[in-house]
């Protein structure tokens, strides 16, 4: 039987007993439904993972006994920095989940001119927490012990002026050049995925002004989340650890 994995935002020490914080306790008790004596794997994003055994399960507390630390890392040698235009509901959730599973190092939701979703500052923070939980659950599922960095949603102009990888790609329909003839990045690449309505002409020019290369994405028009998943998978096959 597959061993369940649990992300916790707590310090972990081999041989210690850990009382889980409320969210992790709820997830273990009500979602994973683990009982006393069950074994699992625990990680906190600081590197590696720990064997653990459920020691106590109560309505108000869940206690784990930590076993041996294991130096297990599944990070890609290609550091993908994803700028992902915000899309509606489940589409954005799926894109973030699959980007995590596919090994992306940094995810930044961005607001572009034709985004159908508009977020207030309060809503940006709420969405960030929701998406952060999706990242953690995806890491539990796929075996990663270092969750990707998830930045709070920012406007596209702000993201374009952050410190990004030297290799920079924006996908734009109709472009002749593709990933196949793009030079192999040294170890990192920034990729910008557009919204459901596409980029404005000015947004493409702004990206090119800061050294983004506009590449085509095949003959078909694909949705935001499909473009994110397919492009990440293609880059991992060409330059990362999926080939």
mmCIF file of C-alpha atoms in Angstrom:
data_model
loop_
_atom_site.group_PDB
_atom_site.id
_atom_site.type_symbol
_atom_site.label_atom_id
_atom_site.label_comp_id
_atom_site.label_asym_id
_atom_site.label_seq_id
_atom_site.Cartn_x
_atom_site.Cartn_y
_atom_site.Cartn_z
ATOM 1 C CA UNK A 1 0.000 0.000 0.000
ATOM 2 C CA UNK A 2 1.247 3.467 -0.870
ATOM 3 C CA UNK A 3 2.563 5.497 2.070
ATOM 4 C CA UNK A 4 0.747 8.817 2.526
ATOM 5 C CA UNK A 5 2.797 12.028 2.442
ATOM 6 C CA UNK A 6 2.128 15.140 4.513
ATOM 7 C CA UNK A 7 3.539 18.660 4.258
ATOM 8 C CA UNK A 8 3.853 20.526 7.569
ATOM 9 C CA UNK A 9 5.012 24.075 8.300
ATOM 10 C CA UNK A 10 6.891 23.061 11.442
ATOM 11 C CA UNK A 11 10.429 22.260 12.495
ATOM 12 C CA UNK A 12 11.180 18.554 12.194
ATOM 13 C CA UNK A 13 13.842 16.647 14.114
ATOM 14 C CA UNK A 14 14.606 12.945 13.844
ATOM 15 C CA UNK A 15 13.206 11.059 16.841
ATOM 16 C CA UNK A 16 10.972 13.899 18.051
ATOM 17 C CA UNK A 17 7.229 13.866 18.745
ATOM 18 C CA UNK A 18 5.387 16.539 16.753
ATOM 19 C CA UNK A 19 1.925 17.891 17.546
ATOM 20 C CA UNK A 20 0.502 18.953 14.208
ATOM 21 C CA UNK A 21 -0.845 22.436 13.612
ATOM 22 C CA UNK A 22 -4.599 22.721 13.043
ATOM 23 C CA UNK A 23 -4.644 22.573 9.233
ATOM 24 C CA UNK A 24 -2.258 19.621 8.980
ATOM 25 C CA UNK A 25 -4.086 17.793 11.786
ATOM 26 C CA UNK A 26 -7.419 18.305 10.031
ATOM 27 C CA UNK A 27 -5.983 17.050 6.727
ATOM 28 C CA UNK A 28 -4.445 13.938 8.300
ATOM 29 C CA UNK A 29 -7.520 13.113 10.366
ATOM 30 C CA UNK A 30 -10.342 13.990 7.949
ATOM 31 C CA UNK A 31 -8.838 13.682 4.459
ATOM 32 C CA UNK A 32 -6.098 11.054 4.746
ATOM 33 C CA UNK A 33 -8.084 9.382 7.560
ATOM 34 C CA UNK A 34 -4.979 7.957 9.173
ATOM 35 C CA UNK A 35 -5.335 6.204 12.517
ATOM 36 C CA UNK A 36 -2.947 5.526 15.385
ATOM 37 C CA UNK A 37 -0.064 3.330 14.245
ATOM 38 C CA UNK A 38 -0.249 4.293 10.580
ATOM 39 C CA UNK A 39 3.039 5.127 8.883
ATOM 40 C CA UNK A 40 3.539 8.114 6.620
ATOM 41 C CA UNK A 41 6.174 10.438 5.171
ATOM 42 C CA UNK A 42 6.467 14.019 6.446
ATOM 43 C CA UNK A 43 8.342 16.968 4.919
ATOM 44 C CA UNK A 44 8.519 20.704 5.582
ATOM 45 C CA UNK A 45 10.207 22.100 2.476
ATOM 46 C CA UNK A 46 13.602 22.446 4.164
ATOM 47 C CA UNK A 47 15.079 19.464 2.329
ATOM 48 C CA UNK A 48 14.585 15.726 2.537
ATOM 49 C CA UNK A 49 11.780 13.893 4.297
ATOM 50 C CA UNK A 50 11.083 11.952 7.473
ATOM 51 C CA UNK A 51 9.494 8.603 8.149
ATOM 52 C CA UNK A 52 6.744 9.084 10.708
ATOM 53 C CA UNK A 53 4.181 7.113 12.678
ATOM 54 C CA UNK A 54 0.826 8.394 13.913
ATOM 55 C CA UNK A 55 1.124 8.295 17.696
ATOM 56 C CA UNK A 56 -2.149 9.928 18.752
ATOM 57 C CA UNK A 57 -5.307 11.015 16.952
ATOM 58 C CA UNK A 58 -7.824 13.072 18.912
ATOM 59 C CA UNK A 59 -10.432 15.613 17.929
ATOM 60 C CA UNK A 60 -8.213 18.415 19.221
ATOM 61 C CA UNK A 61 -4.741 17.033 18.517
ATOM 62 C CA UNK A 62 -2.749 14.752 16.232
ATOM 63 C CA UNK A 63 0.748 13.686 17.301
ATOM 64 C CA UNK A 64 3.394 12.108 15.085
ATOM 65 C CA UNK A 65 6.563 10.302 16.099
ATOM 66 C CA UNK A 66 9.333 11.112 13.640
ATOM 67 C CA UNK A 67 11.674 8.409 12.422
ATOM 68 C CA UNK A 68 14.738 8.584 10.214
ATOM 69 C CA UNK A 69 15.461 11.528 7.926
ATOM 70 C CA UNK A 70 15.898 10.600 4.271
ATOM 71 C CA UNK A 71 17.859 12.671 1.791
ATOM 72 C CA UNK A 72 15.322 12.453 -1.027
ATOM 73 C CA UNK A 73 14.998 15.256 -3.592
ATOM 74 C CA UNK A 74 13.189 15.184 -6.928
ATOM 75 C CA UNK A 75 13.987 18.702 -8.130
ATOM 76 C CA UNK A 76 14.599 19.288 -11.829
ATOM 77 C CA UNK A 77 18.026 20.484 -12.980
ATOM 78 C CA UNK A 78 16.104 23.028 -15.091
ATOM 79 C CA UNK A 79 14.783 25.904 -12.965
ATOM 80 C CA UNK A 80 11.537 26.967 -14.648
ATOM 81 C CA UNK A 81 10.147 30.340 -13.555
ATOM 82 C CA UNK A 82 6.500 30.456 -14.616
ATOM 83 C CA UNK A 83 4.592 33.691 -15.137
ATOM 84 C CA UNK A 84 0.991 32.457 -15.371
ATOM 85 C CA UNK A 85 -1.828 34.791 -16.379
ATOM 86 C CA UNK A 86 -4.714 34.407 -13.948
ATOM 87 C CA UNK A 87 -7.662 32.429 -15.302
ATOM 88 C CA UNK A 88 -11.018 31.407 -13.876
ATOM 89 C CA UNK A 89 -11.457 29.046 -10.924
ATOM 90 C CA UNK A 90 -10.578 25.458 -11.643
ATOM 91 C CA UNK A 91 -8.485 26.286 -14.705
ATOM 92 C CA UNK A 92 -5.993 28.211 -12.591
ATOM 93 C CA UNK A 93 -6.052 25.527 -9.907
ATOM 94 C CA UNK A 94 -5.250 22.828 -12.465
ATOM 95 C CA UNK A 95 -2.441 24.861 -14.039
ATOM 96 C CA UNK A 96 -0.769 25.464 -10.665
ATOM 97 C CA UNK A 97 -1.227 21.854 -9.589
ATOM 98 C CA UNK A 98 0.263 20.420 -12.768
ATOM 99 C CA UNK A 99 3.081 22.974 -12.906
ATOM 100 C CA UNK A 100 4.084 21.813 -9.427
ATOM 101 C CA UNK A 101 3.913 18.151 -10.412
ATOM 102 C CA UNK A 102 6.017 18.859 -13.523
ATOM 103 C CA UNK A 103 8.822 20.407 -11.477
ATOM 104 C CA UNK A 104 8.470 24.180 -11.873
ATOM 105 C CA UNK A 105 10.699 26.109 -9.449
ATOM 106 C CA UNK A 106 8.807 29.427 -9.219
ATOM 107 C CA UNK A 107 5.174 30.275 -9.988
ATOM 108 C CA UNK A 108 3.935 33.868 -10.248
ATOM 109 C CA UNK A 109 0.276 34.512 -11.088
ATOM 110 C CA UNK A 110 0.118 37.669 -13.210
ATOM 111 C CA UNK A 111 -2.662 40.051 -14.213
ATOM 112 C CA UNK A 112 -2.654 40.991 -17.905
ATOM 113 C CA UNK A 113 -4.824 43.333 -19.952
ATOM 114 C CA UNK A 114 -7.241 40.670 -21.170
ATOM 115 C CA UNK A 115 -7.492 38.659 -17.950
ATOM 116 C CA UNK A 116 -11.142 37.875 -17.268
ATOM 117 C CA UNK A 117 -10.398 37.728 -13.531
ATOM 118 C CA UNK A 118 -9.942 40.974 -11.609
ATOM 119 C CA UNK A 119 -8.557 40.767 -8.073
ATOM 120 C CA UNK A 120 -8.628 43.292 -5.258
ATOM 121 C CA UNK A 121 -5.655 43.329 -2.898
ATOM 122 C CA UNK A 122 -7.627 41.325 -0.337
ATOM 123 C CA UNK A 123 -8.695 38.834 -2.977
ATOM 124 C CA UNK A 124 -5.090 38.435 -4.154
ATOM 125 C CA UNK A 125 -4.078 37.340 -0.665
ATOM 126 C CA UNK A 126 -7.031 34.953 -0.402
ATOM 127 C CA UNK A 127 -6.242 33.401 -3.754
ATOM 128 C CA UNK A 128 -2.586 33.100 -2.785
ATOM 129 C CA UNK A 129 -3.448 31.010 0.275
ATOM 130 C CA UNK A 130 -5.792 28.838 -1.791
ATOM 131 C CA UNK A 131 -3.150 28.252 -4.463
ATOM 132 C CA UNK A 132 -0.474 27.656 -1.817
ATOM 133 C CA UNK A 133 -2.527 24.782 -0.450
ATOM 134 C CA UNK A 134 -2.819 23.367 -3.972
ATOM 135 C CA UNK A 135 0.990 23.500 -4.262
ATOM 136 C CA UNK A 136 1.421 21.625 -0.981
ATOM 137 C CA UNK A 137 -1.086 18.923 -1.926
ATOM 138 C CA UNK A 138 0.573 18.524 -5.346
ATOM 139 C CA UNK A 139 3.975 18.063 -3.667
ATOM 140 C CA UNK A 140 2.500 15.407 -1.409
ATOM 141 C CA UNK A 141 1.146 13.593 -4.449
ATOM 142 C CA UNK A 142 4.180 13.805 -6.750
ATOM 143 C CA UNK A 143 6.967 13.195 -4.232
ATOM 144 C CA UNK A 144 8.617 16.629 -4.213
ATOM 145 C CA UNK A 145 10.042 17.705 -0.867
ATOM 146 C CA UNK A 146 10.714 21.324 -1.842
ATOM 147 C CA UNK A 147 7.528 23.127 -2.884
ATOM 148 C CA UNK A 148 8.009 25.691 -5.654
ATOM 149 C CA UNK A 149 8.058 29.336 -4.629
ATOM 150 C CA UNK A 150 4.558 30.761 -5.124
ATOM 151 C CA UNK A 151 4.528 34.537 -5.363
ATOM 152 C CA UNK A 152 1.510 36.704 -4.618
ATOM 153 C CA UNK A 153 -0.290 37.806 -7.788
ATOM 154 C CA UNK A 154 1.290 40.827 -9.436
ATOM 155 C CA UNK A 155 0.662 42.918 -12.541
ATOM 156 C CA UNK A 156 2.508 41.824 -15.670
ATOM 157 C CA UNK A 157 4.620 45.010 -15.830
ATOM 158 C CA UNK A 158 5.808 44.381 -12.282
ATOM 159 C CA UNK A 159 6.756 40.755 -13.044
ATOM 160 C CA UNK A 160 8.621 41.735 -16.211
ATOM 161 C CA UNK A 161 10.809 44.008 -14.104
ATOM 162 C CA UNK A 162 11.738 41.403 -11.495
ATOM 163 C CA UNK A 163 15.014 39.473 -11.594
ATOM 164 C CA UNK A 164 14.284 36.630 -13.995
ATOM 165 C CA UNK A 165 16.346 33.924 -15.671
ATOM 166 C CA UNK A 166 18.469 35.037 -18.626
ATOM 167 C CA UNK A 167 16.532 32.740 -20.981
ATOM 168 C CA UNK A 168 13.018 34.195 -21.400
ATOM 169 C CA UNK A 169 10.111 32.904 -23.491
ATOM 170 C CA UNK A 170 6.636 34.238 -24.262
ATOM 171 C CA UNK A 171 4.284 32.117 -26.347
ATOM 172 C CA UNK A 172 2.392 33.926 -29.097
ATOM 173 C CA UNK A 173 0.197 32.334 -31.823
ATOM 174 C CA UNK A 174 1.543 32.442 -35.345
ATOM 175 C CA UNK A 175 5.244 32.702 -34.522
ATOM 176 C CA UNK A 176 7.474 30.506 -36.709
ATOM 177 C CA UNK A 177 10.146 29.822 -34.096
ATOM 178 C CA UNK A 178 9.377 27.146 -31.497
ATOM 179 C CA UNK A 179 11.038 25.489 -28.522
ATOM 180 C CA UNK A 180 12.784 23.104 -30.932
ATOM 181 C CA UNK A 181 15.030 25.857 -32.286
ATOM 182 C CA UNK A 182 15.392 27.877 -29.085
ATOM 183 C CA UNK A 183 18.917 27.754 -27.590
ATOM 184 C CA UNK A 184 19.234 25.422 -24.612
ATOM 185 C CA UNK A 185 19.174 27.430 -21.342
ATOM 186 C CA UNK A 186 22.140 27.035 -19.022
ATOM 187 C CA UNK A 187 20.096 26.039 -15.989
ATOM 188 C CA UNK A 188 17.024 28.299 -15.796
ATOM 189 C CA UNK A 189 14.285 29.680 -18.024
ATOM 190 C CA UNK A 190 11.431 32.138 -17.477
ATOM 191 C CA UNK A 191 8.235 31.408 -19.399
ATOM 192 C CA UNK A 192 5.168 33.627 -19.711
ATOM 193 C CA UNK A 193 1.758 32.081 -20.401
ATOM 194 C CA UNK A 194 -1.048 34.327 -21.634
ATOM 195 C CA UNK A 195 -4.683 34.663 -20.529
ATOM 196 C CA UNK A 196 -7.779 33.249 -22.198
ATOM 197 C CA UNK A 197 -8.031 36.413 -24.321
ATOM 198 C CA UNK A 198 -4.364 36.386 -25.305
ATOM 199 C CA UNK A 199 -1.761 39.108 -24.866
ATOM 200 C CA UNK A 200 -2.211 42.614 -26.170
ATOM 201 C CA UNK A 201 0.250 43.757 -28.824
ATOM 202 C CA UNK A 202 1.793 46.159 -26.310
ATOM 203 C CA UNK A 203 2.299 43.381 -23.744
ATOM 204 C CA UNK A 204 4.243 41.314 -26.277
ATOM 205 C CA UNK A 205 6.361 44.350 -27.139
ATOM 206 C CA UNK A 206 6.956 45.050 -23.430
ATOM 207 C CA UNK A 207 8.115 41.457 -22.907
ATOM 208 C CA UNK A 208 10.406 41.597 -25.929
ATOM 209 C CA UNK A 209 11.827 44.874 -24.620
ATOM 210 C CA UNK A 210 13.203 42.931 -21.615
ATOM 211 C CA UNK A 211 14.613 40.128 -23.777
ATOM 212 C CA UNK A 212 11.693 37.715 -24.003
ATOM 213 C CA UNK A 213 11.667 35.674 -27.208
ATOM 214 C CA UNK A 214 8.212 35.219 -28.769
ATOM 215 C CA UNK A 215 7.729 31.582 -29.792
ATOM 216 C CA UNK A 216 4.907 29.753 -31.514
ATOM 217 C CA UNK A 217 3.029 26.892 -29.882
ATOM 218 C CA UNK A 218 1.968 24.725 -32.779
ATOM 219 C CA UNK A 219 -0.942 25.071 -35.220
ATOM 220 C CA UNK A 220 -3.763 24.891 -32.665
ATOM 221 C CA UNK A 221 -4.968 27.516 -30.211
ATOM 222 C CA UNK A 222 -4.928 26.025 -26.710
ATOM 223 C CA UNK A 223 -6.349 27.247 -23.443
ATOM 224 C CA UNK A 224 -4.309 28.921 -20.721
ATOM 225 C CA UNK A 225 -3.913 25.838 -18.533
ATOM 226 C CA UNK A 226 -3.149 23.579 -21.512
ATOM 227 C CA UNK A 227 -0.410 25.938 -22.689
ATOM 228 C CA UNK A 228 1.151 25.976 -19.226
ATOM 229 C CA UNK A 229 1.134 22.197 -18.824
ATOM 230 C CA UNK A 230 2.280 21.391 -22.359
ATOM 231 C CA UNK A 231 5.059 23.982 -22.498
ATOM 232 C CA UNK A 232 6.493 22.939 -19.121
ATOM 233 C CA UNK A 233 6.414 19.272 -20.133
ATOM 234 C CA UNK A 234 8.106 20.095 -23.449
ATOM 235 C CA UNK A 235 10.870 22.083 -21.745
ATOM 236 C CA UNK A 236 11.451 19.290 -19.240
ATOM 237 C CA UNK A 237 11.765 16.791 -22.097
ATOM 238 C CA UNK A 238 14.111 19.016 -24.106
ATOM 239 C CA UNK A 239 16.259 20.422 -21.283
ATOM 240 C CA UNK A 240 15.204 18.968 -17.936
ATOM 241 C CA UNK A 241 14.612 15.532 -16.434
ATOM 242 C CA UNK A 242 11.697 14.122 -18.443
ATOM 243 C CA UNK A 243 13.372 12.569 -21.408
#
